[in-house]
PDB file of C-alpha atoms in Angstrom:
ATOM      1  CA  UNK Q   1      18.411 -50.158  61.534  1.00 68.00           C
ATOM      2  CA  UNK Q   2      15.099 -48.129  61.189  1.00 69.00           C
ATOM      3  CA  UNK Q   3      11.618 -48.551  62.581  1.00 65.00           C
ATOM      4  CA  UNK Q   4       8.343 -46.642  61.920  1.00 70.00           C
ATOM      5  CA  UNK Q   5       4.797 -47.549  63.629  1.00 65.00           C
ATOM      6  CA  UNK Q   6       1.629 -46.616  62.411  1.00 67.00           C
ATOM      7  CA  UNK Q   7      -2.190 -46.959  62.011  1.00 69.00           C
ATOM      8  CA  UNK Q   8      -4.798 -46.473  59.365  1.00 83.00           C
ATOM      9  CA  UNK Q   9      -7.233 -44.395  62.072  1.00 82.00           C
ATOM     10  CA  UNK Q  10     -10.614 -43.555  60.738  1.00 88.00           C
ATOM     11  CA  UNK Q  11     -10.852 -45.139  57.571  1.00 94.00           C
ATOM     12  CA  UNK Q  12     -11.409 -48.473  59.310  1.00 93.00           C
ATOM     13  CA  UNK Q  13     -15.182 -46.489  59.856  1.00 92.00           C
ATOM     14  CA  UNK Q  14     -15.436 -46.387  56.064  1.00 95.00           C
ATOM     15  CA  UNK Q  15     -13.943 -50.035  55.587  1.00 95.00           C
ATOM     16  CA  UNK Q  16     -16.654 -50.841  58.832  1.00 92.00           C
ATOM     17  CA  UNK Q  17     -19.522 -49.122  56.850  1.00 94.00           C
ATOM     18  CA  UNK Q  18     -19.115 -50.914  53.176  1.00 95.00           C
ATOM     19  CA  UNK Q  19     -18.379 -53.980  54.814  1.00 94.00           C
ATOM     20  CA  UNK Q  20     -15.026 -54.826  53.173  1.00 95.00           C
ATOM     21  CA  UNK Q  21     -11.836 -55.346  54.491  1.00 94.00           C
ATOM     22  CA  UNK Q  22      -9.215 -56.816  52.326  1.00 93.00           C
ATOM     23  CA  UNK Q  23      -8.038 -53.348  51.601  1.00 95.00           C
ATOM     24  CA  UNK Q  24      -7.289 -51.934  54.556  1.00 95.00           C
ATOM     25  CA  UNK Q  25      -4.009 -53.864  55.590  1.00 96.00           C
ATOM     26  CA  UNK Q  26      -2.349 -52.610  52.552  1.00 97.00           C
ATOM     27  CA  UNK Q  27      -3.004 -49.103  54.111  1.00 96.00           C
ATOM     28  CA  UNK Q  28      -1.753 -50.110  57.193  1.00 96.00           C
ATOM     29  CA  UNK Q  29       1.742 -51.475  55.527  1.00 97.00           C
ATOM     30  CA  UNK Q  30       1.456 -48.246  53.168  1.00 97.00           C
ATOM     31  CA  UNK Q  31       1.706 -45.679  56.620  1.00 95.00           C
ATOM     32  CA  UNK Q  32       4.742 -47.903  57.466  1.00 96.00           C
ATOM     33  CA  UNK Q  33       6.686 -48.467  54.966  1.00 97.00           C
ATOM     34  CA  UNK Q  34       6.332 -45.436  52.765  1.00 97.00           C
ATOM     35  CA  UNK Q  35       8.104 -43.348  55.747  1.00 96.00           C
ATOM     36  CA  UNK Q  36      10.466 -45.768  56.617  1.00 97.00           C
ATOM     37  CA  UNK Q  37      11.806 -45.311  52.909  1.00 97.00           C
ATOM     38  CA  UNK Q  38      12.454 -41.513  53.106  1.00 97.00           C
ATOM     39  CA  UNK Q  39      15.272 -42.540  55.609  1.00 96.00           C
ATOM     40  CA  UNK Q  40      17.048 -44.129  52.472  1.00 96.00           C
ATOM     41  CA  UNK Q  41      16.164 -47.439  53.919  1.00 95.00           C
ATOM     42  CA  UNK Q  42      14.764 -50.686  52.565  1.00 96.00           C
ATOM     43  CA  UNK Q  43      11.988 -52.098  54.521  1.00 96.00           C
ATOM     44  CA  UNK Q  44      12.910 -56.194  55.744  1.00 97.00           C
ATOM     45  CA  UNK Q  45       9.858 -56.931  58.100  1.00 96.00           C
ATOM     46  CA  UNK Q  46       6.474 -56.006  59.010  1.00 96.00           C
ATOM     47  CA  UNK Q  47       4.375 -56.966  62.381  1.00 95.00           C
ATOM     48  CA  UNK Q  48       0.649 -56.386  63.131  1.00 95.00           C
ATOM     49  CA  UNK Q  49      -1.782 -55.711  66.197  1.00 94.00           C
ATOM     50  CA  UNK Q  50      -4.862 -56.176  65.769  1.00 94.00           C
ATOM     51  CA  UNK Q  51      -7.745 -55.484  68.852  1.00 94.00           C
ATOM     52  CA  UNK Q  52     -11.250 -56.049  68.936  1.00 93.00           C
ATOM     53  CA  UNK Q  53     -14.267 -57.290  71.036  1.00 94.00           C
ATOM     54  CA  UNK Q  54     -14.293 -61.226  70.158  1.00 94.00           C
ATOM     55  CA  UNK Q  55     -12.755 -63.659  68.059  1.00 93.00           C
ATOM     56  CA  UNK Q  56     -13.730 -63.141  64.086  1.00 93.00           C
ATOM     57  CA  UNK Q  57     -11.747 -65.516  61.963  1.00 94.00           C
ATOM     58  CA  UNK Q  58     -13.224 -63.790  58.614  1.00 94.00           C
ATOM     59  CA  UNK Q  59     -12.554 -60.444  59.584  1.00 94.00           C
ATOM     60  CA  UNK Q  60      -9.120 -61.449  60.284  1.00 95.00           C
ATOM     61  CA  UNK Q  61      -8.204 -63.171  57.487  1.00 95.00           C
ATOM     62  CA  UNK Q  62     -10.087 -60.187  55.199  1.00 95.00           C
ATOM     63  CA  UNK Q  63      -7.382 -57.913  57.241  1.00 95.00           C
ATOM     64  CA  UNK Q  64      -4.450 -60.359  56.912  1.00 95.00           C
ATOM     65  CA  UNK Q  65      -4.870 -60.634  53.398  1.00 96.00           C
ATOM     66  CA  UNK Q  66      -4.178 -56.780  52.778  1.00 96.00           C
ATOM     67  CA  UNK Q  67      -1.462 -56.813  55.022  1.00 97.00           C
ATOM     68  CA  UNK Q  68       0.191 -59.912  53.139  1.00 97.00           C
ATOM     69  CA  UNK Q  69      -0.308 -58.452  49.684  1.00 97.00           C
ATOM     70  CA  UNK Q  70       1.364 -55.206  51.340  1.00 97.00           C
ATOM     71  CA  UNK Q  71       4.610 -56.759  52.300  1.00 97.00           C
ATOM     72  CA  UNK Q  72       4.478 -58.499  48.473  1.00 97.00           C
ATOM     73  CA  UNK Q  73       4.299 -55.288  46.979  1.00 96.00           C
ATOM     74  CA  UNK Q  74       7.091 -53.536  49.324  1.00 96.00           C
ATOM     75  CA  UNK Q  75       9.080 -56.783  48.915  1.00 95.00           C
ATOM     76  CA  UNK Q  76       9.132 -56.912  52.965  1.00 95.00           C
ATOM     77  CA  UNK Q  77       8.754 -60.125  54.958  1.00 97.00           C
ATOM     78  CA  UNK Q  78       5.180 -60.366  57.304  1.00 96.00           C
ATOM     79  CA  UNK Q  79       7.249 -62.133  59.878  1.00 94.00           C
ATOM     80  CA  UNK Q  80       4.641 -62.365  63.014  1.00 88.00           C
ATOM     81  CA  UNK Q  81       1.648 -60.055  64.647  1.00 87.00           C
ATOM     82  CA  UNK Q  82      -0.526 -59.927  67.248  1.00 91.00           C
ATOM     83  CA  UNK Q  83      -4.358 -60.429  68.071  1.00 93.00           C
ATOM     84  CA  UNK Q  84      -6.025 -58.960  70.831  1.00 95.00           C
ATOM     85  CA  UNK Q  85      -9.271 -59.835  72.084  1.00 95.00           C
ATOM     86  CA  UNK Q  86     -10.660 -57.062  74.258  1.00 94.00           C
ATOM     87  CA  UNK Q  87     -14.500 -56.944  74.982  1.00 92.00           C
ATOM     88  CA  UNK Q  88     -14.589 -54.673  77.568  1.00 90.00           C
ATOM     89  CA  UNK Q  89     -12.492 -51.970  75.693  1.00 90.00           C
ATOM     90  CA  UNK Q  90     -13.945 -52.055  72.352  1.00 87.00           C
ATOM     91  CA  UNK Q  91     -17.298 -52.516  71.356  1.00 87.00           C
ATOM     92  CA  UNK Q  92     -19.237 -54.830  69.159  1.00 88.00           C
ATOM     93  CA  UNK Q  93     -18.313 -54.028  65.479  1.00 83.00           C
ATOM     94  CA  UNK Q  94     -15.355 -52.002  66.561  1.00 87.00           C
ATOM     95  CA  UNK Q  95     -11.968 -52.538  66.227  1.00 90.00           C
ATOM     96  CA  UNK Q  96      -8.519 -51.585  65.532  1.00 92.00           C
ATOM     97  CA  UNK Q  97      -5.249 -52.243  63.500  1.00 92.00           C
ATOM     98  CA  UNK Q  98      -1.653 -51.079  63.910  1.00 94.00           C
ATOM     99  CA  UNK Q  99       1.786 -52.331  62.365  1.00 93.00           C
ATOM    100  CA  UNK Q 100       5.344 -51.890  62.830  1.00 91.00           C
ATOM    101  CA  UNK Q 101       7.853 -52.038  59.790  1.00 95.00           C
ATOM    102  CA  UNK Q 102      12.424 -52.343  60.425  1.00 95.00           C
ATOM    103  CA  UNK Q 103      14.705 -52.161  57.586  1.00 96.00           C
ATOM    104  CA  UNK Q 104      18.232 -51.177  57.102  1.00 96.00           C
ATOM    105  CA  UNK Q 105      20.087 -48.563  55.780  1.00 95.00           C
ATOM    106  CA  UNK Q 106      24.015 -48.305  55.621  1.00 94.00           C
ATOM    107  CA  UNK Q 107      24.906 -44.793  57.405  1.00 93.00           C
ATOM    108  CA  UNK Q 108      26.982 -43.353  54.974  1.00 92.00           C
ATOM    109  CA  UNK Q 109      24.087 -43.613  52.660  1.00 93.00           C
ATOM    110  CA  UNK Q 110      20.901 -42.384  54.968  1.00 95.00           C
ATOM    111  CA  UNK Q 111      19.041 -39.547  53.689  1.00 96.00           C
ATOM    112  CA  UNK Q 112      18.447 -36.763  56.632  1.00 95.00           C
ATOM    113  CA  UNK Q 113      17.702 -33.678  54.359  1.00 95.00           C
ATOM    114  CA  UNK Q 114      20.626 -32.037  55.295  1.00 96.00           C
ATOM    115  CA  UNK Q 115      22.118 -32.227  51.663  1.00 96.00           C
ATOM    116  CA  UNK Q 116      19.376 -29.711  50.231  1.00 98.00           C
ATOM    117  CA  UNK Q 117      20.602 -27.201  48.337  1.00 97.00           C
ATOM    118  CA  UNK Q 118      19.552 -24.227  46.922  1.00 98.00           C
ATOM    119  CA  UNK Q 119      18.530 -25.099  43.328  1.00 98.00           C
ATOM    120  CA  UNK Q 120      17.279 -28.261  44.154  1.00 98.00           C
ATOM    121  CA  UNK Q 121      14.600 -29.703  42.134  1.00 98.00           C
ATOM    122  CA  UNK Q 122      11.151 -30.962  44.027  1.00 98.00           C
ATOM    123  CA  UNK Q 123       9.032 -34.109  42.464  1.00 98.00           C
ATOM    124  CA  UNK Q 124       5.757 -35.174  43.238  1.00 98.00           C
ATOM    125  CA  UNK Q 125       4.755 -38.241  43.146  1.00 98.00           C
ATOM    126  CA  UNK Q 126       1.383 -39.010  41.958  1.00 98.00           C
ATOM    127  CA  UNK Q 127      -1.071 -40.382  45.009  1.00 98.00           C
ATOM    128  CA  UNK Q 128      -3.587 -42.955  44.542  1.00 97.00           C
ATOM    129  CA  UNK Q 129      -5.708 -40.876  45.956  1.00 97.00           C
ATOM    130  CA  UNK Q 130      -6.544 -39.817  49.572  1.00 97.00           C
ATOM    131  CA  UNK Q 131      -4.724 -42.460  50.947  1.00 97.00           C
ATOM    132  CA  UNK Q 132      -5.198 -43.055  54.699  1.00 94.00           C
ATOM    133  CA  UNK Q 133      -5.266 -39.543  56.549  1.00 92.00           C
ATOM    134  CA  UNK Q 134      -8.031 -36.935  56.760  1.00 94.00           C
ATOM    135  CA  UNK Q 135     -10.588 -39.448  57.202  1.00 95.00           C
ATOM    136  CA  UNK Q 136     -11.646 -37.334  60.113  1.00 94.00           C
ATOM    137  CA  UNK Q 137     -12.543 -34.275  57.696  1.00 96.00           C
ATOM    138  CA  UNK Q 138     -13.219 -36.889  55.119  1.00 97.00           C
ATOM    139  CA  UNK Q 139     -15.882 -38.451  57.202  1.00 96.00           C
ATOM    140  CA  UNK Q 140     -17.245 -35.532  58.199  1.00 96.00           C
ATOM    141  CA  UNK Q 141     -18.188 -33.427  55.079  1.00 97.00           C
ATOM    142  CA  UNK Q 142     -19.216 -36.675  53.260  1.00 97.00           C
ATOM    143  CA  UNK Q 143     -21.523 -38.364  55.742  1.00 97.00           C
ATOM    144  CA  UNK Q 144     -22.599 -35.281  57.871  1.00 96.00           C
ATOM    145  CA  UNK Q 145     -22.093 -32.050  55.570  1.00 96.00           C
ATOM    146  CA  UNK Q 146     -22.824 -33.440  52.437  1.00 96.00           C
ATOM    147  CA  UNK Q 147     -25.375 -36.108  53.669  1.00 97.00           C
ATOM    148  CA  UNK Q 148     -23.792 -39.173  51.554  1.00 97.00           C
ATOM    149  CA  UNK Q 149     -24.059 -42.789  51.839  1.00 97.00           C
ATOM    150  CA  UNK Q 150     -21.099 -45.230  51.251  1.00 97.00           C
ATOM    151  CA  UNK Q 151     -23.115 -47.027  48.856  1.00 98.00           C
ATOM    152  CA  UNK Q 152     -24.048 -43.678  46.540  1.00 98.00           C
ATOM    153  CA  UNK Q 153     -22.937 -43.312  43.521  1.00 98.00           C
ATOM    154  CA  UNK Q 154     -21.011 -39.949  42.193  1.00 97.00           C
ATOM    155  CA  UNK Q 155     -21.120 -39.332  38.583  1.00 96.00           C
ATOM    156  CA  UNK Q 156     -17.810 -37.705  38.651  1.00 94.00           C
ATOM    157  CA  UNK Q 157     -15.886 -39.783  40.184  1.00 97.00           C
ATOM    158  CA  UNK Q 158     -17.524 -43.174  38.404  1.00 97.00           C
ATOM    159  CA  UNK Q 159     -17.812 -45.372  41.439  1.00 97.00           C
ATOM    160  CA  UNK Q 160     -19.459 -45.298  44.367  1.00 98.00           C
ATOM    161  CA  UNK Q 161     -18.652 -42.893  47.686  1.00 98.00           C
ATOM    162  CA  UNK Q 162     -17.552 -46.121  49.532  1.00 97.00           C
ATOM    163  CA  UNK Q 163     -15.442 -47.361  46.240  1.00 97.00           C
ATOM    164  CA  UNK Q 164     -13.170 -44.205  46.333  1.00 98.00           C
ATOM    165  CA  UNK Q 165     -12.669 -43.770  49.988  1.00 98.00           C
ATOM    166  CA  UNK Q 166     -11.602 -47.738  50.203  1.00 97.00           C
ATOM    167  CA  UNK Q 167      -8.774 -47.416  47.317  1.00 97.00           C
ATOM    168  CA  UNK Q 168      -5.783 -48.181  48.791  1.00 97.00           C
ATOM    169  CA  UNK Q 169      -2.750 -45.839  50.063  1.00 97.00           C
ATOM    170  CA  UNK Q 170      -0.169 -46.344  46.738  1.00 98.00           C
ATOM    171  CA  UNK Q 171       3.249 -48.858  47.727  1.00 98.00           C
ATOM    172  CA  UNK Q 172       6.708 -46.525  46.767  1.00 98.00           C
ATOM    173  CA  UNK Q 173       8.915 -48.695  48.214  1.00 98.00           C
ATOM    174  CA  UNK Q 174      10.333 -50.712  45.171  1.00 97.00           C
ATOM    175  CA  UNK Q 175      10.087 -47.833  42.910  1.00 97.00           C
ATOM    176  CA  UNK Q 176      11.910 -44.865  45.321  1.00 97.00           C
ATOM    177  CA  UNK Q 177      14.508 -48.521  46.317  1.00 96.00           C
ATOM    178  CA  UNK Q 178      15.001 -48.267  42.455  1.00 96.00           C
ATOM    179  CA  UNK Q 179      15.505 -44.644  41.817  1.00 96.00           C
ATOM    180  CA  UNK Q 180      17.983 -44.528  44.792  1.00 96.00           C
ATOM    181  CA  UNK Q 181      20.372 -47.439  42.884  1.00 93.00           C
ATOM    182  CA  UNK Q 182      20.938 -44.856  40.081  1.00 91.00           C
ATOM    183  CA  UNK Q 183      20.746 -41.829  41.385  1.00 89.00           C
ATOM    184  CA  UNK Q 184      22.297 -42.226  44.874  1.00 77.00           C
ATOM    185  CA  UNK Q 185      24.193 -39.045  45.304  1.00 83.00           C
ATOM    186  CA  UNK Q 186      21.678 -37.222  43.260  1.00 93.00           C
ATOM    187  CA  UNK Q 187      18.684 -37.321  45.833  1.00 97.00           C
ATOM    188  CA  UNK Q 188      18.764 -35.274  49.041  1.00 98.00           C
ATOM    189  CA  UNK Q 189      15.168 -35.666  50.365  1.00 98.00           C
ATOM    190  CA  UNK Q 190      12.452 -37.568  50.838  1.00 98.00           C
ATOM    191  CA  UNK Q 191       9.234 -37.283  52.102  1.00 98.00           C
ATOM    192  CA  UNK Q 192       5.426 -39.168  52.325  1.00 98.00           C
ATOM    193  CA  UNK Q 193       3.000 -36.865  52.227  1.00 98.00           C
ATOM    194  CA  UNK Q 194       0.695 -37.985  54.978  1.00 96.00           C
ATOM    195  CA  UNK Q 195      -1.614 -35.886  57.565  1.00 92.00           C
ATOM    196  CA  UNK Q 196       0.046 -31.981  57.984  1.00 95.00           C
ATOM    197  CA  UNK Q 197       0.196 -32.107  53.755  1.00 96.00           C
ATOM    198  CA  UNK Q 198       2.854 -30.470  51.333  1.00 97.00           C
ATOM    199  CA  UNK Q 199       3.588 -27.742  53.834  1.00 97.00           C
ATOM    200  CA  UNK Q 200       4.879 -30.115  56.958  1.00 97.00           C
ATOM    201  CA  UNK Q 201       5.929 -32.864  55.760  1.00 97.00           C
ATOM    202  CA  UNK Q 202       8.098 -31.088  53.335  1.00 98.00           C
ATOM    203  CA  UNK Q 203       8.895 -28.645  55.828  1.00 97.00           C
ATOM    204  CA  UNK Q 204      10.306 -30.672  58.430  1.00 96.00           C
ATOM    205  CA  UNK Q 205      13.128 -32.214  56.052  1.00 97.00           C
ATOM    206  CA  UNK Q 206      15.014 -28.825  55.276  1.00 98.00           C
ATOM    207  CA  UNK Q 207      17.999 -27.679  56.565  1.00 97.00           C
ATOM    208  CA  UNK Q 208      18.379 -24.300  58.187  1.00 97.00           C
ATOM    209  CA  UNK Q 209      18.219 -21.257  55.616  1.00 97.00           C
ATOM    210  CA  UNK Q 210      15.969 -23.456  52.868  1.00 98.00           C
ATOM    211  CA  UNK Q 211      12.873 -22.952  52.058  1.00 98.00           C
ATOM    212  CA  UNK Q 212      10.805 -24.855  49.377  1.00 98.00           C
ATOM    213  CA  UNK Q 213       8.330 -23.216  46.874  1.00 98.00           C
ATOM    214  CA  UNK Q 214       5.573 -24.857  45.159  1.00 98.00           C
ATOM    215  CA  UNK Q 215       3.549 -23.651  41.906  1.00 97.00           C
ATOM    216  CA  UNK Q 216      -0.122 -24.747  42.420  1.00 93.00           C
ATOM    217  CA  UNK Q 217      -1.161 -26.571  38.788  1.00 93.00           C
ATOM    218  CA  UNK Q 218       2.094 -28.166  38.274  1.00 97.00           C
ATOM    219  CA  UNK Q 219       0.625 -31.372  38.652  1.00 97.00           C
ATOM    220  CA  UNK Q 220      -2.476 -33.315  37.848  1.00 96.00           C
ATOM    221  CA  UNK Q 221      -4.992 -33.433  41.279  1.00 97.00           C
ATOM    222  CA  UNK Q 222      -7.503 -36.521  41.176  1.00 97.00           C
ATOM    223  CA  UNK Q 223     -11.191 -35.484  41.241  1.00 97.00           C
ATOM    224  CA  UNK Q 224     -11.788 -36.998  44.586  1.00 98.00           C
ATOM    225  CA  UNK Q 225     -10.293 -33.426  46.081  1.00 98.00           C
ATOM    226  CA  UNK Q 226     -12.366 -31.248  44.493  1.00 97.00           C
ATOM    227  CA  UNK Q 227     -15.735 -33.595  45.198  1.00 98.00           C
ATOM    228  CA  UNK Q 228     -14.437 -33.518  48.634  1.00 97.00           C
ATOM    229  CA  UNK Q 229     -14.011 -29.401  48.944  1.00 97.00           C
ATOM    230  CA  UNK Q 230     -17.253 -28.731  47.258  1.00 96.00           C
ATOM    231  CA  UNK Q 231     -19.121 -31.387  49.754  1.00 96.00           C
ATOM    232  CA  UNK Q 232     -18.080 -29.456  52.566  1.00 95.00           C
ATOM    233  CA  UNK Q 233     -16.686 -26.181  51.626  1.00 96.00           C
ATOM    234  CA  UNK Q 234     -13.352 -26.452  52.524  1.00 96.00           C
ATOM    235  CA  UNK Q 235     -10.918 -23.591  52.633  1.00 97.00           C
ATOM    236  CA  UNK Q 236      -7.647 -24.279  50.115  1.00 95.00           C
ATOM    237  CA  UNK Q 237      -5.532 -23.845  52.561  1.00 95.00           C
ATOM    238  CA  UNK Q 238      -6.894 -26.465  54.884  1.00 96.00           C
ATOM    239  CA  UNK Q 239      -7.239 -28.711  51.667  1.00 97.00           C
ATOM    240  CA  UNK Q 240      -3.252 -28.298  51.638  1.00 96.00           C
ATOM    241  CA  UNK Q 241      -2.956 -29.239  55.305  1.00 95.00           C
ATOM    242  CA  UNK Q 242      -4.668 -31.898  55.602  1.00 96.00           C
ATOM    243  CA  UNK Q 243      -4.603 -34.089  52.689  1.00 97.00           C
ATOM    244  CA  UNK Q 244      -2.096 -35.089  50.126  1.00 97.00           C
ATOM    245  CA  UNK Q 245      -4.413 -33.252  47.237  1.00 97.00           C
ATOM    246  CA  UNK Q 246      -2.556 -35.754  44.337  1.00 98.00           C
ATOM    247  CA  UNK Q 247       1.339 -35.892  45.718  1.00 98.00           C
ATOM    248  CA  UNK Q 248       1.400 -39.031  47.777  1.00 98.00           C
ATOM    249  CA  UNK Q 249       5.907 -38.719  48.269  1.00 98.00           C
ATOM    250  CA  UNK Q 250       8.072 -35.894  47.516  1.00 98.00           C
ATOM    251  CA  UNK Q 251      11.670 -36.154  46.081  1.00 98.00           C
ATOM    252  CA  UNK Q 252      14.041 -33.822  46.931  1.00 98.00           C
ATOM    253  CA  UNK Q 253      16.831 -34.190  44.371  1.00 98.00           C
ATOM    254  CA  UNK Q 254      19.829 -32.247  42.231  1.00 97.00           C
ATOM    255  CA  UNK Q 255      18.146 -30.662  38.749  1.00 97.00           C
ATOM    256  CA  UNK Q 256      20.271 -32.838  36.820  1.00 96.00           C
ATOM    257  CA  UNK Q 257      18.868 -36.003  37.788  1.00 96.00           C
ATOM    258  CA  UNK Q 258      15.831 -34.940  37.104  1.00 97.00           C
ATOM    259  CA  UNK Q 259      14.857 -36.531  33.558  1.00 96.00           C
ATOM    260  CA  UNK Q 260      16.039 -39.821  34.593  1.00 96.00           C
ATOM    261  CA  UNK Q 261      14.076 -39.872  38.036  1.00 97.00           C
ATOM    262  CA  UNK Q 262      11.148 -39.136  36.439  1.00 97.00           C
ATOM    263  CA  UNK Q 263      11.761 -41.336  33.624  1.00 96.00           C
ATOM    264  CA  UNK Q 264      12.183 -44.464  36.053  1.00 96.00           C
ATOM    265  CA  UNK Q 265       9.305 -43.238  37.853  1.00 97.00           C
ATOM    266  CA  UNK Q 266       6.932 -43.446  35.299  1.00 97.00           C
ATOM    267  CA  UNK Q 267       8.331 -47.134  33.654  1.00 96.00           C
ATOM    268  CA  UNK Q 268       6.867 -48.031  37.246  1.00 96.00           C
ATOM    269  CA  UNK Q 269       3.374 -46.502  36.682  1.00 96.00           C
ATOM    270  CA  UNK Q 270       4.093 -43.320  38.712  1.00 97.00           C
ATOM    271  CA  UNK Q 271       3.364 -40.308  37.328  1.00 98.00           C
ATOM    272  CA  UNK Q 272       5.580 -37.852  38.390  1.00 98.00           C
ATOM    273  CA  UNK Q 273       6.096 -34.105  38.049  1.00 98.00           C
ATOM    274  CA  UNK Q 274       8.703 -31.178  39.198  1.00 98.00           C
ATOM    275  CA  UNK Q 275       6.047 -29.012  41.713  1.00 98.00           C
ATOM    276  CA  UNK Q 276       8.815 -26.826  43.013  1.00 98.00           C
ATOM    277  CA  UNK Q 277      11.863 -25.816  44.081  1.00 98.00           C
ATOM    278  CA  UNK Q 278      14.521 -25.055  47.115  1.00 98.00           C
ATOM    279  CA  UNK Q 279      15.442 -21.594  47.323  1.00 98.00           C
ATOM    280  CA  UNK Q 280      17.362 -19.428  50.222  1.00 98.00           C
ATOM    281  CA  UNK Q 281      15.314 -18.542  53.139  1.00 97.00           C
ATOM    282  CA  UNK Q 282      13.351 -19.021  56.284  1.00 96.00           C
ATOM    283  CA  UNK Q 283      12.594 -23.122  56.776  1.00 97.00           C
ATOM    284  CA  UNK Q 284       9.118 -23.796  55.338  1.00 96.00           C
ATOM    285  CA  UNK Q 285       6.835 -24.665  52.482  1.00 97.00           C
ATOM    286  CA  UNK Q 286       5.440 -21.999  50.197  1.00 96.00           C
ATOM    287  CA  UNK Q 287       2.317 -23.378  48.074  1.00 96.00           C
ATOM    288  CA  UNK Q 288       1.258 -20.495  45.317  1.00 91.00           C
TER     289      UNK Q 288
END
């Protein structure tokens, strides 16, 4: 059996600010599920916790609703949760969402990163877009730096500032489930790119003497990056460390399963691309 827990954090502000909330639970199954999946696992059930001041039966059922279409999507069961009502702790307006996702995975088959070879080929997966970390740094160089209202529209992204920062963290749990049923052997990593970026997440699923490198402009990044460096300036390399700049999950697979990984990949809608590569050497992530 595996677990994962996890949050959405800050972007509950930004679903708090526009006023719409029937987004957010699909992040919340999204932190879950998309890690419990790099263990090679499949995802069976999914619990919620949900805290704030009073009792709001259309604020919960907004949140419920994400969380249900969630579990549709990653084909897991929503099998019970939890509502806490906390005035003194939180306060009015405020509140907060968690989950908890199990699944299975038979132990001959889990995926630990220690099959990584030299040679190995690295795919990105495309993200949907910022998905649910950084919101700190998002928050900050949107609303403070740049000055921004949720409700603003920017011309080159063609929606509003409160539009982009609500879309949804992108579901791989069916499509990864389905690469893994053909290409079993073939895959030796796997990894969600969530807060620490391409460097640690990648990073902390090689084996000793591997080392992965990864050519900048080998795959598309959305616009919503570069709005976001240019409203607050931000350095490239804490760009890289923070957010998932366009690769939402990594593969970590064998070079020649590579055409048909990528080929099932994008008969799901995922556009996929080969970033990188394992080579010998110290453990860690090189991004040039």
């Amino acid at each position: 059996m595996v677990t994962c827990t996890d949050g959405v954090g800050s972007k509950l502000k930004v679903a708090c600010a526009v006023g719409k909330f029937d987004t957010v639970g699909i992040d919340l199954v999204a932190m879950s599920v998309n890690d419990l999946i790099c263990t090679g696992g499949e995802p069976l059930c999914f619990l919620d916790y949900l805290a704030m001041p009073k009792d709001d039966p259309a604020l919960t059922a907004e949140l419920v609703k994400g969380i249900a279409d969630g579990c549709l999507e990653s084909g897991c069961a929503l099998v019970g949760g939890e509502t806490a009502i906390l005035p003194d702790f939180y306060q009015p307006g405020d509140f907060d969402l968690a989950g908890f996702a199990s699944g299975v995975v038979e132990r001959d088959k889990i995926i630990d990163g220690r099959a990584i070879s030299t040679g190995d080929a690295v795919i990105g997966l495309a993200s949907s877009g910022v998905h649910s970390n950084g919101y700190s740094l998002v928050r900050k160089v949107v609303f403070e730096a740049a000055g921004l209202k949720v409700t603003d529209f920017v011309p080159e992204l063609g929606k509003t500032v409160g539009e982009e920062l609500l879309t949804p963290t992108r579901l791989y749990v069916k499509p990864i489930r389905r690469v893994l049923e053909v290409h079993e052997g073939g895959i030796h990593g796997l990894a969600n790119i969530t807060g620490g970026g391409l460097p640690d997440n990648v990073g902390r699923i090689l084996p000793p003497g591997k080392r992965v490198h990864i050519a900048r402009g080998a795959w598309t990044v959305p616009p919503v990056f570069a709005w976001l460096q240019k409203c607050g300036n931000v350095a490239d390399a804490e760009m890289l460390c923070v957010f998932n700049v366009g690769v939402g999950f990594v593969v970590i697979a064998h070079p020649d399963a590579v055409d048909s990984i990528i080929e099932h990949l994008a008969a799901d809608r995922i556009p996929a691309w080969v970033i990188g590569e394992v080579r010998d050497g110290e453990v860690g992530v090189e991004v040039a």
